[in-house]
Amino acid sequence: MEKRFQPYTRLAAIVFLVIGCLWVLSPFLAAILFAAAITISSWPLYERLLERMKQRRTLAAATMTISLVLVILVPLAMVTWNIADNAGHVYRGVREALDAGTMAPPEWIKQIPLVGESVDAYLHKLIGNREELLALAKRYMEPARRILLGGSVMLGSGVAQVSLAAFVSFFLYRDGQTLLNALRVGMEKVMGEHAHPVADTVSRTVRGVMYGLLGTALAQAAVAAVGFLIAGVPAVALLSVATFLFSLIPVGPPLIWGGATIWLFNQGSTGWAIFMAIWGVFLISGVDNVVKPMLISRGSSLPFLLVLLGVMGGVLAFGFVGLFIGPTLLAVALGLLRNWTDTASE
């Protein structure tokens, strides 16, 4: 009787142990998953660096971790600080303009075809009616400030998550080969001959999605920086980093270059504003259609709907790093499903 129930008791013990471990690690699960995705996608680079450093794993892991901090963490911290600081300045400036009665609609509104004159007349009428203007400001200013501050808080939590992910990635780089060998043995015992194709699908998919997301974001940020410099938009570095971050969100970059276009119109630079709009539509946003298919490996591309659901669900589930984790997990699941259906059809 004892021998009959022994396998079930072992399975129950393993299940409870796994649940307990996940429960303990749940506060850090997002950072661990992000660190794993970064480590898998950059493992070939780490191996080349390890060879150059004569197999000194600690030094190579430290170099990769510092590079991760410089490439992702420092720009993210800069953007977070600037958003939080500028949100307060903008809010106070608008409040002071409302109290002093010096607010006026920008001149470029009149130049909008068909509706420009009527919109400008309505805004002048609204500004002239102090009671209605104050009521409208009270209705929308506070929610807008909360949204901006909420975004900065999310970015702040992203800084903390990326910091923890960088810390975890150091150990994944340094001890990655040992972990990989143990994982390979465990998968072979569980899956048998299917272990190698599954592991290959997971690693290829993770690399493809991470290359696609980060490569496209870097390309769009670089193209945006060139456009901002040519058009004379200030704070090019900050806007470029913001473009990089918003590139991870579907239809995100137009929020940045569109804001720059509106600013140029407001400054009276109509020609440069038109240039910025054309540059944004055909070059900044066009990069997504050219670079991403080149970078994402075969079989790991995601339909637009799954990318959107992955980004939104990832942010809701994991916070800022969910921008990376959500699409990656969906891509891995889709890749495994395709691999399983191809195998089953044979």
GROMACS .gro file of N, CA, C and O in nm, residues 221-325:
model
  420
  221ALA      N    1   1.479   5.555  -3.162
  221ALA     CA    2   1.535   5.662  -3.081
  221ALA      C    3   1.647   5.735  -3.155
  221ALA      O    4   1.657   5.859  -3.149
  222ALA      N    5   1.731   5.661  -3.228
  222ALA     CA    6   1.840   5.724  -3.303
  222ALA      C    7   1.785   5.811  -3.416
  222ALA      O    8   1.830   5.926  -3.436
  223VAL      N    9   1.688   5.758  -3.491
  223VAL     CA   10   1.628   5.837  -3.600
  223VAL      C   11   1.556   5.959  -3.544
  223VAL      O   12   1.564   6.070  -3.601
  224ALA      N   13   1.487   5.943  -3.431
  224ALA     CA   14   1.419   6.056  -3.369
  224ALA      C   15   1.518   6.163  -3.324
  224ALA      O   16   1.492   6.283  -3.340
  225ALA      N   17   1.632   6.120  -3.267
  225ALA     CA   18   1.734   6.217  -3.223
  225ALA      C   19   1.784   6.301  -3.339
  225ALA      O   20   1.802   6.423  -3.326
  226VAL      N   21   1.806   6.237  -3.454
  226VAL     CA   22   1.851   6.312  -3.573
  226VAL      C   23   1.745   6.414  -3.614
  226VAL      O   24   1.776   6.530  -3.643
  227GLY      N   25   1.619   6.372  -3.616
  227GLY     CA   26   1.512   6.464  -3.653
  227GLY      C   27   1.498   6.579  -3.555
  227GLY      O   28   1.479   6.694  -3.597
  228PHE      N   29   1.509   6.552  -3.426
  228PHE     CA   30   1.500   6.659  -3.326
  228PHE      C   31   1.615   6.759  -3.341
  228PHE      O   32   1.595   6.880  -3.328
  229LEU      N   33   1.735   6.707  -3.370
  229LEU     CA   34   1.850   6.796  -3.389
  229LEU      C   35   1.832   6.884  -3.512
  229LEU      O   36   1.860   7.004  -3.509
  230ILE      N   37   1.786   6.826  -3.622
  230ILE     CA   38   1.768   6.904  -3.745
  230ILE      C   39   1.661   7.012  -3.726
  230ILE      O   40   1.677   7.126  -3.770
  231ALA      N   41   1.550   6.976  -3.658
  231ALA     CA   42   1.439   7.071  -3.640
  231ALA      C   43   1.464   7.171  -3.528
  231ALA      O   44   1.386   7.266  -3.513
  232GLY      N   45   1.570   7.152  -3.450
  232GLY     CA   46   1.600   7.247  -3.342
  232GLY      C   47   1.513   7.229  -3.219
  232GLY      O   48   1.488   7.324  -3.146
  233VAL      N   49   1.468   7.106  -3.195
  233VAL     CA   50   1.387   7.078  -3.075
  233VAL      C   51   1.480   7.067  -2.955
  233VAL      O   52   1.583   6.999  -2.963
  234PRO      N   53   1.448   7.131  -2.842
  234PRO     CA   54   1.535   7.121  -2.725
  234PRO      C   55   1.522   6.986  -2.655
  234PRO      O   56   1.433   6.907  -2.685
  235ALA      N   57   1.612   6.962  -2.559
  235ALA     CA   58   1.612   6.840  -2.478
  235ALA      C   59   1.612   6.715  -2.566
  235ALA      O   60   1.532   6.623  -2.548
  236VAL      N   61   1.706   6.712  -2.662
  236VAL     CA   62   1.711   6.600  -2.757
  236VAL      C   63   1.738   6.468  -2.685
  236VAL      O   64   1.676   6.366  -2.716
  237ALA      N   65   1.831   6.470  -2.588
  237ALA     CA   66   1.866   6.345  -2.518
  237ALA      C   67   1.745   6.289  -2.444
  237ALA      O   68   1.716   6.169  -2.451
  238LEU      N   69   1.673   6.376  -2.373
  238LEU     CA   70   1.557   6.331  -2.298
  238LEU      C   71   1.448   6.278  -2.391
  238LEU      O   72   1.389   6.172  -2.366
  239LEU      N   73   1.420   6.350  -2.499
  239LEU     CA   74   1.317   6.306  -2.593
  239LEU      C   75   1.357   6.177  -2.663
  239LEU      O   76   1.270   6.093  -2.693
  240SER      N   77   1.486   6.158  -2.688
  240SER     CA   78   1.532   6.034  -2.752
  240SER      C   79   1.512   5.915  -2.659
  240SER      O   80   1.469   5.807  -2.702
  241VAL      N   81   1.546   5.934  -2.531
  241VAL     CA   82   1.524   5.827  -2.434
  241VAL      C   83   1.376   5.797  -2.420
  241VAL      O   84   1.333   5.681  -2.412
  242ALA      N   85   1.293   5.903  -2.418
  242ALA     CA   86   1.148   5.883  -2.411
  242ALA      C   87   1.097   5.809  -2.534
  242ALA      O   88   1.009   5.723  -2.523
  243THR      N   89   1.153   5.839  -2.652
  243THR     CA   90   1.115   5.767  -2.774
  243THR      C   91   1.152   5.620  -2.763
  243THR      O   92   1.075   5.532  -2.804
  244PHE      N   93   1.270   5.592  -2.707
  244PHE     CA   94   1.312   5.454  -2.686
  244PHE      C   95   1.211   5.379  -2.598
  244PHE      O   96   1.169   5.267  -2.631
  245LEU      N   97   1.172   5.441  -2.487
  245LEU     CA   98   1.078   5.376  -2.395
  245LEU      C   99   0.940   5.360  -2.457
  245LEU      O  100   0.878   5.254  -2.448
  246PHE      N  101   0.892   5.465  -2.524
  246PHE     CA  102   0.758   5.459  -2.584
  246PHE      C  103   0.755   5.371  -2.708
  246PHE      O  104   0.647   5.330  -2.751
  247SER      N  105   0.872   5.341  -2.765
  247SER     CA  106   0.875   5.250  -2.881
  247SER      C  107   0.836   5.109  -2.842
  247SER      O  108   0.796   5.029  -2.928
  248LEU      N  109   0.847   5.077  -2.714
  248LEU     CA  110   0.808   4.944  -2.667
  248LEU      C  111   0.656   4.929  -2.664
  248LEU      O  112   0.606   4.818  -2.651
  249ILE      N  113   0.584   5.042  -2.672
  249ILE     CA  114   0.438   5.041  -2.669
  249ILE      C  115   0.387   5.061  -2.812
  249ILE      O  116   0.434   5.151  -2.882
  250PRO      N  117   0.294   4.978  -2.859
  250PRO     CA  118   0.238   5.002  -2.992
  250PRO      C  119   0.180   5.143  -3.005
  250PRO      O  120   0.113   5.191  -2.916
  251VAL      N  121   0.208   5.211  -3.113
  251VAL     CA  122   0.167   5.348  -3.141
  251VAL      C  123   0.216   5.444  -3.034
  251VAL      O  124   0.152   5.545  -3.007
  252GLY      N  125   0.333   5.416  -2.976
  252GLY     CA  126   0.388   5.503  -2.872
  252GLY      C  127   0.471   5.619  -2.922
  252GLY      O  128   0.454   5.732  -2.875
  253PRO      N  129   0.564   5.599  -3.020
  253PRO     CA  130   0.650   5.708  -3.066
  253PRO      C  131   0.576   5.833  -3.115
  253PRO      O  132   0.626   5.944  -3.093
  254PRO      N  133   0.457   5.823  -3.182
  254PRO     CA  134   0.387   5.947  -3.222
  254PRO      C  135   0.356   6.039  -3.106
  254PRO      O  136   0.341   6.161  -3.126
  255LEU      N  137   0.344   5.987  -2.984
  255LEU     CA  138   0.320   6.073  -2.869
  255LEU      C  139   0.439   6.166  -2.845
  255LEU      O  140   0.421   6.279  -2.798
  256ILE      N  141   0.560   6.121  -2.880
  256ILE     CA  142   0.680   6.202  -2.858
  256ILE      C  143   0.703   6.297  -2.974
  256ILE      O  144   0.711   6.419  -2.955
  257TRP      N  145   0.714   6.241  -3.098
  257TRP     CA  146   0.741   6.333  -3.209
  257TRP      C  147   0.619   6.419  -3.240
  257TRP      O  148   0.633   6.530  -3.294
  258GLY      N  149   0.499   6.372  -3.206
  258GLY     CA  150   0.380   6.456  -3.222
  258GLY      C  151   0.384   6.574  -3.127
  258GLY      O  152   0.347   6.687  -3.163
  259GLY      N  153   0.429   6.550  -3.002
  259GLY     CA  154   0.445   6.660  -2.907
  259GLY      C  155   0.548   6.761  -2.954
  259GLY      O  156   0.530   6.883  -2.938
  260ALA      N  157   0.659   6.710  -3.013
  260ALA     CA  158   0.760   6.800  -3.067
  260ALA      C  159   0.705   6.882  -3.183
  260ALA      O  160   0.736   7.002  -3.197
  261THR      N  161   0.621   6.821  -3.266
  261THR     CA  162   0.558   6.894  -3.377
  261THR      C  163   0.468   7.006  -3.326
  261THR      O  164   0.471   7.120  -3.376
  262ILE      N  165   0.387   6.976  -3.224
  262ILE     CA  166   0.300   7.079  -3.166
  262ILE      C  167   0.382   7.191  -3.104
  262ILE      O  168   0.348   7.309  -3.118
  263TRP      N  169   0.492   7.157  -3.039
  263TRP     CA  170   0.579   7.260  -2.979
  263TRP      C  171   0.636   7.352  -3.088
  263TRP      O  172   0.640   7.475  -3.070
  264LEU      N  173   0.677   7.296  -3.200
  264LEU     CA  174   0.732   7.378  -3.309
  264LEU      C  175   0.624   7.469  -3.366
  264LEU      O  176   0.651   7.587  -3.397
  265PHE      N  177   0.502   7.418  -3.382
  265PHE     CA  178   0.391   7.503  -3.426
  265PHE      C  179   0.369   7.617  -3.327
  265PHE      O  180   0.347   7.733  -3.366
  266ASN      N  181   0.375   7.584  -3.200
  266ASN     CA  182   0.352   7.684  -3.096
  266ASN      C  183   0.459   7.792  -3.097
  266ASN      O  184   0.434   7.907  -3.059
  267GLN      N  185   0.581   7.755  -3.139
  267GLN     CA  186   0.690   7.851  -3.146
  267GLN      C  187   0.688   7.935  -3.274
  267GLN      O  188   0.772   8.022  -3.293
  268GLY      N  189   0.593   7.904  -3.362
  268GLY     CA  190   0.584   7.977  -3.488
  268GLY      C  191   0.668   7.918  -3.599
  268GLY      O  192   0.674   7.975  -3.710
  269SER      N  193   0.734   7.805  -3.576
  269SER     CA  194   0.818   7.740  -3.678
  269SER      C  195   0.732   7.642  -3.757
  269SER      O  196   0.747   7.519  -3.744
  270THR      N  197   0.645   7.695  -3.842
  270THR     CA  198   0.550   7.610  -3.914
  270THR      C  199   0.622   7.515  -4.009
  270THR      O  200   0.587   7.397  -4.019
  271GLY      N  201   0.724   7.564  -4.078
  271GLY     CA  202   0.799   7.480  -4.172
  271GLY      C  203   0.867   7.363  -4.102
  271GLY      O  204   0.860   7.248  -4.147
  272TRP      N  205   0.933   7.392  -3.988
  272TRP     CA  206   1.000   7.286  -3.914
  272TRP      C  207   0.899   7.190  -3.851
  272TRP      O  208   0.926   7.070  -3.836
  273ALA      N  209   0.782   7.242  -3.815
  273ALA     CA  210   0.678   7.155  -3.761
  273ALA      C  211   0.629   7.056  -3.867
  273ALA      O  212   0.610   6.937  -3.839
  274ILE      N  213   0.610   7.104  -3.990
  274ILE     CA  214   0.571   7.015  -4.099
  274ILE      C  215   0.681   6.913  -4.126
  274ILE      O  216   0.654   6.793  -4.147
  275PHE      N  217   0.807   6.961  -4.123
  275PHE     CA  218   0.920   6.868  -4.141
  275PHE      C  219   0.919   6.760  -4.033
  275PHE      O  220   0.938   6.641  -4.061
  276MET      N  221   0.895   6.800  -3.907
  276MET     CA  222   0.896   6.705  -3.796
  276MET      C  223   0.784   6.603  -3.812
  276MET      O  224   0.802   6.484  -3.783
  277ALA      N  225   0.668   6.649  -3.858
  277ALA     CA  226   0.555   6.557  -3.878
  277ALA      C  227   0.587   6.455  -3.988
  277ALA      O  228   0.561   6.334  -3.973
  278ILE      N  229   0.644   6.502  -4.099
  278ILE     CA  230   0.681   6.411  -4.208
  278ILE      C  231   0.790   6.315  -4.164
  278ILE      O  232   0.785   6.195  -4.192
  279TRP      N  233   0.891   6.368  -4.093
  279TRP     CA  234   1.001   6.285  -4.042
  279TRP      C  235   0.945   6.177  -3.947
  279TRP      O  236   0.989   6.061  -3.952
  280GLY      N  237   0.851   6.215  -3.865
  280GLY     CA  238   0.795   6.120  -3.770
  280GLY      C  239   0.714   6.011  -3.838
  280GLY      O  240   0.728   5.892  -3.805
  281VAL      N  241   0.630   6.049  -3.934
  281VAL     CA  242   0.542   5.951  -3.998
  281VAL      C  243   0.623   5.853  -4.083
  281VAL      O  244   0.603   5.730  -4.074
  282PHE      N  245   0.715   5.904  -4.165
  282PHE     CA  246   0.781   5.819  -4.264
  282PHE      C  247   0.911   5.756  -4.213
  282PHE      O  248   0.949   5.649  -4.262
  283LEU      N  249   0.980   5.819  -4.118
  283LEU     CA  250   1.108   5.766  -4.074
  283LEU      C  251   1.100   5.705  -3.934
  283LEU      O  252   1.132   5.588  -3.915
  284ILE      N  253   1.057   5.786  -3.834
  284ILE     CA  254   1.056   5.734  -3.697
  284ILE      C  255   0.958   5.617  -3.685
  284ILE      O  256   0.995   5.508  -3.640
  285SER      N  257   0.834   5.639  -3.725
  285SER     CA  258   0.736   5.531  -3.717
  285SER      C  259   0.757   5.426  -3.826
  285SER      O  260   0.718   5.311  -3.809
  286GLY      N  261   0.820   5.465  -3.936
  286GLY     CA  262   0.846   5.368  -4.043
  286GLY      C  263   0.953   5.267  -4.008
  286GLY      O  264   0.958   5.159  -4.068
  287VAL      N  265   1.040   5.301  -3.912
  287VAL     CA  266   1.145   5.208  -3.871
  287VAL      C  267   1.084   5.077  -3.820
  287VAL      O  268   1.139   4.969  -3.841
  288ASP      N  269   0.971   5.087  -3.753
  288ASP     CA  270   0.907   4.968  -3.695
  288ASP      C  271   0.874   4.865  -3.801
  288ASP      O  272   0.879   4.744  -3.776
  289ASN      N  273   0.840   4.912  -3.922
  289ASN     CA  274   0.801   4.819  -4.028
  289ASN      C  275   0.920   4.762  -4.103
  289ASN      O  276   0.905   4.666  -4.179
  290VAL      N  277   1.039   4.821  -4.084
  290VAL     CA  278   1.158   4.777  -4.157
  290VAL      C  279   1.254   4.701  -4.067
  290VAL      O  280   1.299   4.591  -4.098
  291VAL      N  281   1.285   4.760  -3.950
  291VAL     CA  282   1.388   4.703  -3.864
  291VAL      C  283   1.338   4.581  -3.788
  291VAL      O  284   1.409   4.480  -3.778
  292LYS      N  285   1.216   4.588  -3.735
  292LYS     CA  286   1.168   4.477  -3.651
  292LYS      C  287   1.162   4.344  -3.726
  292LYS      O  288   1.209   4.242  -3.674
  293PRO      N  289   1.108   4.339  -3.849
  293PRO     CA  290   1.112   4.209  -3.920
  293PRO      C  291   1.252   4.158  -3.946
  293PRO      O  292   1.274   4.037  -3.955
  294MET      N  293   1.349   4.250  -3.959
  294MET     CA  294   1.487   4.208  -3.983
  294MET      C  295   1.551   4.150  -3.856
  294MET      O  296   1.636   4.061  -3.863
  295LEU      N  297   1.511   4.201  -3.740
  295LEU     CA  298   1.574   4.160  -3.615
  295LEU      C  299   1.507   4.040  -3.551
  295LEU      O  300   1.574   3.957  -3.488
  296ILE      N  301   1.375   4.030  -3.563
  296ILE     CA  302   1.306   3.918  -3.499
  296ILE      C  303   1.332   3.791  -3.581
  296ILE      O  304   1.313   3.789  -3.701
  297SER      N  305   1.378   3.689  -3.513
  297SER     CA  306   1.414   3.566  -3.582
  297SER      C  307   1.291   3.494  -3.635
  297SER      O  308   1.180   3.518  -3.591
  298ARG      N  309   1.313   3.403  -3.727
  298ARG     CA  310   1.204   3.332  -3.792
  298ARG      C  311   1.126   3.248  -3.691
  298ARG      O  312   1.183   3.180  -3.607
  299GLY      N  313   0.994   3.257  -3.699
  299GLY     CA  314   0.909   3.178  -3.613
  299GLY      C  315   0.879   3.241  -3.479
  299GLY      O  316   0.806   3.184  -3.400
  300SER      N  317   0.934   3.359  -3.448
  300SER     CA  318   0.909   3.419  -3.317
  300SER      C  319   0.833   3.550  -3.327
  300SER      O  320   0.813   3.617  -3.228
  301SER      N  321   0.794   3.589  -3.448
  301SER     CA  322   0.721   3.715  -3.463
  301SER      C  323   0.580   3.699  -3.407
  301SER      O  324   0.520   3.592  -3.412
  302LEU      N  325   0.527   3.809  -3.357
  302LEU     CA  326   0.395   3.810  -3.294
  302LEU      C  327   0.300   3.895  -3.377
  302LEU      O  328   0.339   4.001  -3.427
  303PRO      N  329   0.175   3.851  -3.390
  303PRO     CA  330   0.075   3.940  -3.451
  303PRO      C  331   0.057   4.066  -3.366
  303PRO      O  332   0.085   4.065  -3.246
  304PHE      N  333   0.008   4.172  -3.432
  304PHE     CA  334  -0.006   4.301  -3.362
  304PHE      C  335  -0.094   4.288  -3.238
  304PHE      O  336  -0.064   4.346  -3.134
  305LEU      N  337  -0.203   4.211  -3.248
  305LEU     CA  338  -0.295   4.198  -3.135
  305LEU      C  339  -0.225   4.135  -3.015
  305LEU      O  340  -0.242   4.181  -2.901
  306LEU      N  341  -0.142   4.032  -3.039
  306LEU     CA  342  -0.073   3.968  -2.928
  306LEU      C  343   0.034   4.061  -2.869
  306LEU      O  344   0.060   4.058  -2.749
  307VAL      N  345   0.098   4.141  -2.955
  307VAL     CA  346   0.194   4.239  -2.903
  307VAL      C  347   0.123   4.338  -2.811
  307VAL      O  348   0.169   4.369  -2.700
  308LEU      N  349   0.008   4.390  -2.857
  308LEU     CA  350  -0.067   4.486  -2.777
  308LEU      C  351  -0.113   4.424  -2.646
  308LEU      O  352  -0.097   4.483  -2.538
  309LEU      N  353  -0.169   4.302  -2.653
  309LEU     CA  354  -0.214   4.235  -2.531
  309LEU      C  355  -0.097   4.200  -2.441
  309LEU      O  356  -0.108   4.208  -2.318
  310GLY      N  357   0.016   4.162  -2.501
  310GLY     CA  358   0.134   4.131  -2.420
  310GLY      C  359   0.186   4.251  -2.346
  310GLY      O  360   0.223   4.243  -2.229
  311VAL      N  361   0.189   4.367  -2.414
  311VAL     CA  362   0.237   4.489  -2.350
  311VAL      C  363   0.141   4.532  -2.238
  311VAL      O  364   0.184   4.558  -2.124
  312MET      N  365   0.012   4.539  -2.270
  312MET     CA  366  -0.084   4.585  -2.170
  312MET      C  367  -0.095   4.487  -2.053
  312MET      O  368  -0.091   4.526  -1.936
  313GLY      N  369  -0.107   4.359  -2.084
  313GLY     CA  370  -0.115   4.259  -1.977
  313GLY      C  371   0.013   4.249  -1.899
  313GLY      O  372   0.011   4.229  -1.776
  314GLY      N  373   0.126   4.264  -1.967
  314GLY     CA  374   0.255   4.259  -1.897
  314GLY      C  375   0.271   4.373  -1.800
  314GLY      O  376   0.319   4.355  -1.688
  315VAL      N  377   0.230   4.494  -1.839
  315VAL     CA  378   0.238   4.609  -1.749
  315VAL      C  379   0.146   4.591  -1.629
  315VAL      O  380   0.184   4.620  -1.515
  316LEU      N  381   0.024   4.541  -1.653
  316LEU     CA  382  -0.069   4.519  -1.543
  316LEU      C  383  -0.019   4.411  -1.448
  316LEU      O  384  -0.039   4.420  -1.326
  317ALA      N  385   0.046   4.309  -1.502
  317ALA     CA  386   0.090   4.197  -1.419
  317ALA      C  387   0.224   4.222  -1.352
  317ALA      O  388   0.245   4.185  -1.235
  318PHE      N  389   0.319   4.286  -1.424
  318PHE     CA  390   0.456   4.296  -1.375
  318PHE      C  391   0.507   4.439  -1.359
  318PHE      O  392   0.621   4.458  -1.316
  319GLY      N  393   0.427   4.539  -1.396
  319GLY     CA  394   0.476   4.676  -1.388
  319GLY      C  395   0.554   4.712  -1.513
  319GLY      O  396   0.528   4.660  -1.622
  320PHE      N  397   0.651   4.801  -1.499
  320PHE     CA  398   0.724   4.855  -1.614
  320PHE      C  399   0.792   4.746  -1.695
  320PHE      O  400   0.785   4.744  -1.819
  321VAL      N  401   0.861   4.651  -1.628
  321VAL     CA  402   0.934   4.548  -1.703
  321VAL      C  403   0.839   4.455  -1.776
  321VAL      O  404   0.882   4.376  -1.860
  322GLY      N  405   0.709   4.464  -1.746
  322GLY     CA  406   0.612   4.387  -1.823
  322GLY      C  407   0.608   4.426  -1.970
  322GLY      O  408   0.559   4.349  -2.053
  323LEU      N  409   0.659   4.546  -2.003
  323LEU     CA  410   0.673   4.586  -2.143
  323LEU      C  411   0.756   4.484  -2.220
  323LEU      O  412   0.733   4.459  -2.338
  324PHE      N  413   0.857   4.427  -2.153
  324PHE     CA  414   0.942   4.326  -2.215
  324PHE      C  415   0.889   4.185  -2.191
  324PHE      O  416   0.889   4.102  -2.280
  325ILE      N  417   0.846   4.160  -2.066
  325ILE     CA  418   0.812   4.024  -2.027
  325ILE      C  419   0.684   3.976  -2.096
  325ILE      O  420   0.676   3.862  -2.143
   0.00000   0.00000   0.00000
